[in-house]
Short mmCIF file of C-alpha atoms and ligand atoms in Angstrom, two decimals:
data_model
loop_
_atom_site.label_atom_id
_atom_site.label_comp_id
_atom_site.label_asym_id
_atom_site.label_seq_id
_atom_site.Cartn_x
_atom_site.Cartn_y
_atom_site.Cartn_z
CA UNK A 188 -80.02 -123.00 -98.13
CA UNK A 189 -79.53 -122.69 -101.92
CA UNK A 190 -82.85 -123.32 -103.21
CA UNK A 191 -81.34 -121.97 -106.58
CA UNK A 192 -80.56 -125.30 -108.39
CA UNK A 193 -80.91 -124.75 -111.96
CA UNK A 194 -79.29 -121.26 -112.50
CA UNK A 195 -78.38 -121.64 -116.15
CA UNK A 196 -82.27 -121.88 -116.77
CA UNK A 197 -83.58 -119.16 -114.57
CA UNK A 198 -83.60 -117.20 -117.37
CA UNK A 199 -84.52 -120.02 -120.18
CA UNK A 200 -87.97 -120.75 -121.26
CA UNK A 201 -87.69 -124.12 -122.98
CA UNK A 202 -89.56 -124.89 -125.83
CA UNK A 203 -92.80 -127.82 -124.59
CA UNK A 204 -92.39 -131.54 -126.59
CA UNK A 205 -94.00 -132.66 -129.32
CA UNK A 206 -95.85 -136.05 -128.99
CA UNK A 207 -94.16 -139.16 -131.02
CA UNK A 208 -95.96 -142.94 -130.92
CA UNK A 209 -93.76 -145.30 -129.63
CA UNK A 210 -95.40 -148.88 -128.97
CA UNK A 211 -98.85 -146.77 -129.99
CA UNK A 212 -98.20 -144.83 -126.65
CA UNK A 213 -97.94 -140.81 -127.12
CA UNK A 214 -94.40 -140.09 -125.68
CA UNK A 215 -92.49 -136.99 -125.70
CA UNK A 216 -90.02 -136.76 -127.75
CA UNK A 217 -87.05 -136.64 -126.29
CA UNK A 218 -87.86 -139.50 -124.52
CA UNK A 219 -88.71 -141.29 -127.85
CA UNK A 220 -85.70 -140.53 -129.65
CA UNK A 221 -83.33 -141.80 -126.76
CA UNK A 222 -85.31 -144.66 -126.00
CA UNK A 223 -82.51 -147.34 -127.17
CA UNK A 224 -80.93 -145.46 -123.84
CA UNK A 225 -83.97 -146.01 -121.87
CA UNK A 226 -85.37 -149.75 -122.48
CA UNK A 227 -80.85 -150.88 -122.17
CA UNK A 228 -81.06 -149.45 -118.87
CA UNK A 229 -79.45 -152.22 -116.45
CA UNK A 230 -81.40 -151.96 -112.84
CA UNK A 231 -80.26 -154.14 -109.88
CA UNK A 232 -82.34 -156.33 -108.12
CA UNK A 233 -82.72 -153.78 -105.76
CA UNK A 234 -83.93 -150.62 -107.11
CA UNK A 235 -87.43 -149.97 -106.39
CA UNK A 236 -89.60 -148.30 -108.33
CA UNK A 237 -92.82 -146.04 -108.20
CA UNK A 238 -94.94 -146.47 -111.00
CA UNK A 239 -98.11 -144.21 -111.57
CA UNK A 240 -100.08 -143.14 -114.41
CA UNK A 241 -98.90 -138.94 -114.04
CA UNK A 242 -101.01 -137.09 -111.63
CA UNK A 243 -101.89 -140.36 -109.49
CA UNK A 244 -99.29 -139.67 -106.14
CA UNK A 245 -96.42 -139.93 -107.61
CA UNK A 246 -93.95 -137.15 -106.38
CA UNK A 247 -96.68 -137.81 -102.64
CA UNK A 248 -95.33 -141.80 -103.10
CA UNK A 249 -91.40 -140.84 -103.46
CA UNK A 250 -91.94 -138.60 -100.52
CA UNK A 251 -93.11 -141.61 -98.78
CA UNK A 252 -90.52 -144.12 -100.15
CA UNK A 253 -87.42 -141.46 -99.48
CA UNK A 254 -89.07 -140.89 -96.03
CA UNK A 255 -89.91 -143.98 -94.90
CA UNK A 256 -85.94 -145.04 -96.18
CA UNK A 257 -84.30 -142.64 -94.07
CA UNK A 258 -85.96 -143.34 -91.08
CA UNK A 259 -87.97 -139.93 -90.82
CA UNK A 260 -84.65 -137.80 -91.04
CA UNK A 261 -86.43 -134.58 -92.49
CA UNK A 262 -82.52 -133.54 -92.90
CA UNK A 263 -81.82 -136.31 -94.80
CA UNK A 264 -85.01 -135.90 -97.05
CA UNK A 265 -84.18 -131.96 -97.86
CA UNK A 266 -80.86 -133.49 -99.50
CA UNK A 267 -82.12 -132.28 -103.02
CA UNK A 268 -85.24 -132.12 -104.80
CA UNK A 269 -87.48 -134.91 -104.94
CA UNK A 270 -87.27 -135.30 -108.89
CA UNK A 271 -82.38 -135.31 -107.62
CA UNK A 272 -84.07 -138.22 -104.96
CA UNK A 273 -86.09 -140.48 -106.43
CA UNK A 274 -85.76 -139.46 -110.68
CA UNK A 275 -88.04 -140.63 -113.48
CA UNK A 276 -86.45 -142.82 -115.54
CA UNK A 277 -87.30 -141.70 -118.68
CA UNK A 278 -86.62 -137.95 -118.11
CA UNK A 279 -85.16 -137.09 -120.97
CA UNK A 280 -85.27 -132.83 -121.67
CA UNK A 281 -84.41 -130.14 -124.58
CA UNK A 282 -82.60 -128.39 -121.97
CA UNK A 283 -79.38 -128.96 -119.74
CA UNK A 284 -81.40 -130.76 -117.30
CA UNK A 285 -79.92 -133.88 -115.70
CA UNK A 286 -81.94 -137.20 -117.71
CA UNK A 287 -83.38 -139.07 -115.26
CA UNK A 288 -80.57 -142.28 -117.11
CA UNK A 289 -77.47 -140.14 -115.98
CA UNK A 290 -79.14 -138.76 -111.89
CA UNK A 291 -79.71 -142.72 -111.53
CA UNK A 292 -76.48 -143.63 -112.58
CA UNK A 293 -74.75 -141.75 -109.63
CA UNK A 294 -76.97 -143.22 -107.27
CA UNK A 295 -75.77 -145.91 -103.77
CA UNK A 296 -77.68 -148.71 -104.40
CA UNK A 297 -81.00 -149.15 -103.27
CA UNK A 298 -82.23 -147.01 -105.53
CA UNK A 299 -85.53 -145.51 -106.02
CA UNK A 300 -86.49 -144.85 -108.99
CA UNK A 301 -89.86 -143.04 -110.37
CA UNK A 302 -92.02 -144.51 -113.89
CA UNK A 303 -94.85 -143.06 -115.68
CA UNK A 304 -94.27 -145.12 -118.28
CA UNK A 305 -97.12 -148.10 -119.36
CA UNK A 306 -95.88 -152.11 -118.34
CA UNK A 307 -94.98 -152.76 -121.55
CA UNK A 308 -92.26 -150.14 -121.81
CA UNK A 309 -90.94 -150.74 -118.87
CA UNK A 310 -87.31 -151.38 -119.06
CA UNK A 311 -87.26 -155.69 -118.96
CA UNK A 312 -83.96 -155.94 -116.33
CA UNK A 313 -86.55 -154.58 -113.76
CA UNK A 314 -88.06 -158.17 -114.14
CA UNK A 315 -85.33 -160.04 -114.92
CA UNK A 316 -83.67 -158.94 -111.72
CA UNK A 317 -87.07 -159.05 -110.04
CA UNK A 318 -87.60 -155.70 -109.26
CA UNK A 319 -89.78 -154.19 -106.86
CA UNK A 320 -92.71 -152.24 -107.53
CA UNK A 321 -95.27 -149.84 -106.08
CA UNK A 322 -97.65 -148.33 -108.09
CA UNK A 323 -100.35 -145.63 -107.43
CA UNK A 324 -103.68 -145.32 -108.71
CA UNK A 325 -106.29 -142.82 -109.34
CA UNK A 326 -109.18 -142.66 -109.80
CA UNK A 327 -109.61 -140.96 -113.46
CA UNK A 328 -111.61 -138.10 -113.50
CA UNK A 329 -109.48 -136.97 -110.94
CA UNK A 330 -106.46 -137.64 -112.59
CA UNK A 331 -108.38 -135.43 -115.52
CA UNK A 332 -108.18 -132.74 -113.74
CA UNK A 333 -105.14 -132.07 -111.67
CA UNK A 334 -103.13 -133.59 -115.46
CA UNK A 335 -105.67 -130.43 -117.71
CA UNK A 336 -103.24 -127.89 -114.58
CA UNK A 337 -100.52 -129.19 -114.98
CA UNK A 338 -99.98 -128.84 -118.72
CA UNK A 339 -101.45 -125.58 -118.50
CA UNK A 340 -98.38 -124.56 -116.31
CA UNK A 341 -95.31 -127.66 -117.43
CA UNK A 342 -93.28 -126.35 -120.20
CA UNK A 343 -92.01 -130.74 -120.07
CA UNK A 344 -95.78 -131.21 -122.02
CA UNK A 345 -97.65 -129.91 -124.39
CA UNK A 346 -99.95 -127.22 -124.12
CA UNK A 347 -103.34 -128.51 -123.02
CA UNK A 348 -105.72 -126.26 -125.50
CA UNK A 349 -109.09 -125.66 -123.84
CA UNK A 350 -110.01 -127.48 -121.58
CA UNK A 351 -112.90 -129.66 -123.39
CA UNK A 352 -110.79 -130.68 -126.16
CA UNK A 353 -108.16 -132.29 -123.02
CA UNK A 354 -110.94 -133.63 -121.77
CA UNK A 355 -111.23 -135.70 -125.09
CA UNK A 356 -107.77 -135.81 -125.73
CA UNK A 357 -107.46 -138.16 -122.59
CA UNK A 358 -110.61 -140.05 -122.79
CA UNK A 359 -109.10 -140.97 -126.71
CA UNK A 360 -105.50 -142.03 -125.19
CA UNK A 361 -104.09 -139.44 -126.97
CA UNK A 362 -101.64 -136.95 -124.57
CA UNK A 363 -98.39 -137.96 -123.35
CA UNK A 364 -98.14 -141.56 -121.26
CA UNK A 365 -101.16 -143.07 -123.43
CA UNK A 366 -104.23 -143.88 -121.98
CA UNK A 367 -104.62 -144.09 -118.65
CA UNK A 368 -106.99 -147.10 -119.04
CA UNK A 369 -105.08 -148.93 -120.12
CA UNK A 370 -102.40 -147.80 -117.99
CA UNK A 371 -103.94 -148.52 -114.99
CA UNK A 372 -105.32 -152.03 -116.22
CA UNK A 373 -101.82 -153.38 -117.54
CA UNK A 374 -100.35 -152.38 -114.16
CA UNK A 375 -103.05 -153.98 -112.79
CA UNK A 376 -102.98 -156.98 -114.57
CA UNK A 377 -99.29 -157.56 -113.81
CA UNK A 378 -99.29 -157.00 -110.39
CA UNK A 379 -100.00 -160.48 -109.17
CA UNK A 380 -96.95 -161.69 -111.52
CA UNK A 381 -93.71 -159.05 -110.67
CA UNK A 382 -93.42 -158.27 -106.65
CA UNK A 383 -95.50 -155.73 -107.20
CA UNK A 384 -97.79 -153.24 -104.12
CA UNK A 385 -100.83 -151.57 -105.86
CA UNK A 386 -101.82 -148.68 -103.51
CA UNK A 387 -104.91 -146.35 -104.28
CA UNK A 388 -104.41 -142.51 -103.81
CA UNK A 389 -108.19 -142.55 -102.12
CA UNK A 390 -107.39 -144.59 -99.88
CA UNK A 391 -103.83 -142.58 -99.28
CA UNK A 392 -105.90 -139.85 -98.76
CA UNK A 393 -108.58 -141.86 -96.38
CA UNK A 394 -106.19 -143.23 -94.01
CA UNK A 395 -102.49 -141.63 -94.35
CA UNK A 396 -100.93 -143.54 -91.73
CA UNK A 397 -102.09 -147.37 -92.77
CA UNK A 398 -101.25 -146.93 -96.35
CA UNK A 399 -97.74 -145.58 -95.16
CA UNK A 400 -97.35 -149.57 -93.20
CA UNK A 401 -97.90 -151.49 -96.06
CA UNK A 402 -95.01 -149.09 -98.27
CA UNK A 403 -92.95 -150.04 -95.13
CA UNK A 404 -93.71 -153.73 -94.92
CA UNK A 405 -93.47 -153.93 -98.77
CA UNK A 406 -89.87 -152.33 -98.15
CA UNK A 407 -88.90 -154.43 -95.34
CA UNK A 408 -88.93 -152.18 -92.66
CA UNK A 409 -89.78 -152.09 -89.27
CA UNK A 410 -90.34 -148.56 -87.93
CA UNK A 411 -90.77 -146.94 -84.82
CA UNK A 412 -94.13 -145.76 -83.47
CA UNK A 413 -92.82 -141.78 -82.95
CA UNK A 414 -90.85 -142.23 -86.70
CA UNK A 415 -94.00 -143.58 -87.78
CA UNK A 416 -96.19 -140.57 -86.55
CA UNK A 417 -93.65 -137.40 -88.22
CA UNK A 418 -93.76 -139.76 -91.80
CA UNK A 419 -97.64 -139.26 -91.67
CA UNK A 420 -97.01 -135.79 -90.47
CA UNK A 421 -94.20 -134.85 -93.49
CA UNK A 422 -96.27 -136.27 -96.35
CA UNK A 423 -99.47 -134.22 -95.83
CA UNK A 424 -100.82 -131.64 -98.56
CA UNK A 425 -99.80 -129.38 -96.25
CA UNK A 426 -96.34 -129.56 -95.49
CA UNK A 427 -95.20 -130.81 -99.26
CA UNK A 428 -96.72 -127.96 -100.24
CA UNK A 429 -94.24 -126.08 -98.37
CA UNK A 430 -92.21 -127.97 -98.85
CA UNK A 431 -89.52 -127.33 -101.92
CA UNK A 432 -87.38 -130.09 -101.96
CA UNK A 433 -91.51 -131.70 -102.67
CA UNK A 434 -93.40 -128.81 -104.69
CA UNK A 435 -91.17 -128.70 -107.18
CA UNK A 436 -90.99 -124.79 -106.71
CA UNK A 437 -86.83 -125.25 -107.11
CA UNK A 438 -87.51 -125.22 -110.85
CA UNK A 439 -87.29 -122.12 -112.97
CA UNK A 440 -91.15 -120.37 -113.92
CA UNK A 441 -89.21 -121.43 -117.89
CA UNK A 442 -89.91 -124.93 -117.07
CA UNK A 443 -93.09 -124.65 -114.69
CA UNK A 444 -94.63 -121.59 -114.65
CA UNK A 445 -96.75 -122.27 -110.72
CA UNK A 446 -98.21 -118.75 -110.90
CA UNK A 447 -100.67 -119.93 -113.33
CA UNK A 448 -101.47 -123.14 -110.91
CA UNK A 449 -99.16 -124.86 -108.52
CA UNK A 450 -97.73 -127.63 -108.80
CA UNK A 451 -99.38 -129.45 -105.00
CA UNK A 452 -102.44 -127.50 -106.60
CA UNK A 453 -105.26 -128.98 -104.13
CA UNK A 454 -104.83 -132.81 -103.29
CA UNK A 455 -107.98 -133.46 -103.05
CA UNK A 456 -110.77 -136.57 -104.12
CA UNK A 457 -113.28 -135.24 -105.69
CA UNK A 458 -112.21 -131.63 -107.31
CA UNK A 459 -113.39 -133.00 -110.34
CA UNK A 460 -116.79 -132.15 -109.99
CA UNK A 461 -115.43 -128.41 -110.31
CA UNK A 462 -114.27 -129.07 -114.00
CA UNK A 463 -116.70 -131.47 -115.64
CA UNK A 464 -120.19 -130.20 -116.61
CA UNK A 465 -123.70 -132.75 -116.31
CA UNK A 466 -122.88 -133.69 -119.88
CA UNK A 467 -118.94 -134.27 -119.79
CA UNK A 468 -120.19 -136.46 -116.85
CA UNK A 469 -121.85 -138.97 -118.34
CA UNK A 470 -120.35 -138.93 -121.66
CA UNK A 471 -116.84 -140.04 -119.37
CA UNK A 472 -119.03 -142.03 -117.77
CA UNK A 473 -120.37 -144.05 -120.43
CA UNK A 474 -117.25 -144.35 -121.91
CA UNK A 475 -115.50 -145.50 -118.90
CA UNK A 476 -117.97 -148.10 -118.04
CA UNK A 477 -116.52 -149.25 -122.00
CA UNK A 478 -113.10 -148.78 -121.37
CA UNK A 479 -113.21 -150.49 -117.24
CA UNK A 480 -116.60 -152.49 -117.48
CA UNK A 481 -114.51 -156.09 -117.91
CA UNK A 482 -111.91 -155.08 -115.53
CA UNK A 483 -112.30 -156.55 -111.80
CA UNK A 484 -109.87 -153.40 -111.35
CA UNK A 485 -113.04 -151.20 -109.39
CA UNK A 486 -112.33 -147.62 -108.36
CA UNK A 487 -114.00 -146.62 -105.45
CA UNK A 488 -116.76 -143.78 -105.90
CA UNK A 489 -115.82 -140.01 -105.82
CA UNK A 490 -119.44 -138.84 -106.38
P1 A3P B 209 -104.00 -131.96 -107.53
O1 A3P B 209 -103.39 -131.16 -109.14
O2 A3P B 209 -105.86 -132.49 -107.31
O3 A3P B 209 -103.52 -131.00 -106.44
P2 A3P B 209 -98.05 -136.58 -109.23
O4 A3P B 209 -97.36 -136.29 -108.63
O5 A3P B 209 -98.17 -138.23 -109.48
O6 A3P B 209 -97.79 -135.44 -110.94
O7 A3P B 209 -99.67 -136.26 -109.12
C1 A3P B 209 -99.81 -134.85 -108.43
C2 A3P B 209 -101.38 -134.61 -107.88
O8 A3P B 209 -100.85 -135.19 -106.15
C3 A3P B 209 -101.67 -133.27 -107.97
O9 A3P B 209 -103.10 -133.45 -107.47
C4 A3P B 209 -100.84 -133.43 -106.37
O10 A3P B 209 -101.43 -132.14 -104.77
C5 A3P B 209 -101.59 -134.20 -105.35
N1 A3P B 209 -100.61 -134.63 -104.00
C6 A3P B 209 -98.94 -134.19 -104.27
N2 A3P B 209 -98.61 -134.80 -102.31
C7 A3P B 209 -100.04 -134.79 -102.38
C8 A3P B 209 -99.97 -135.42 -100.23
N3 A3P B 209 -99.56 -135.03 -99.82
N4 A3P B 209 -101.23 -135.40 -100.33
C9 A3P B 209 -102.57 -135.77 -101.37
N5 A3P B 209 -102.17 -135.10 -103.08
C10 A3P B 209 -101.02 -134.98 -102.52
#
């Protein structure tokens, strides 16, 4: 199998982006500088959007959705890296990688599209076309830990700085894609206004079969029993971790250096306990209550 997807980038270490504010949301400068193109993106009625705050299980959902649409055909789902099969809508970079929109425009319908944008920045055409969207939300503490490690490895986001600095920036919403709190609340509030399936990472971990069936139903796909079993297996952490078409090892180390930390890092619930100090946890809980206390969006306890 040809795994050298980006030979021209093999020896390159790309510049990390600066964050720029777009309607008060920090985004990589590449995205902000190309915003008109994103904003004017024309969705089609059968486009399926997968939307998450970063590090909440979007790659997992991309793989699940592709496996469902390919009826569990493992070879078809290895046709390209996951970021080509389900491109990131707002992806722009400082090098020769194709932009998300270039990839999407080459796709046959029904197209599967991923975004980490907060709902207010999603191009209007998705709602004008009444597109469906699948949201995956993950508890804030594990998202924060996963995001910190991702920043250490990936040059598509700024340097993380020290853990305690990153921790503070995350709470203050000063990281790429902005406030976790606003992001999840925004999508939660939209779930009854659009055709939205709102899922939780922790629920998929607890019972992948149950959640995969919800996704299949939402996609109006009827799956045979053996196909369901296959999809549960192929989308498990253990299998995806070793699948080059899902684990991002097709990206050169100058973009994502997985010698520092794997993209498929742990895939667990509650890893925050290995990172938060007692004092940090208290601060975090107090701040969390102020941000989320009034919302009907409740995450399960991951103590
Ligand atoms: P960790 O860093 O905690 O391991 P995203 O795809 O949105 O960037 O999210 C990445 C996070 O989802 C990482 O979390 C990654 O390991 C986890 N993940 C990816 N595939 C998974 C799977 N099949 N099962 C459980 N977790 C998965």
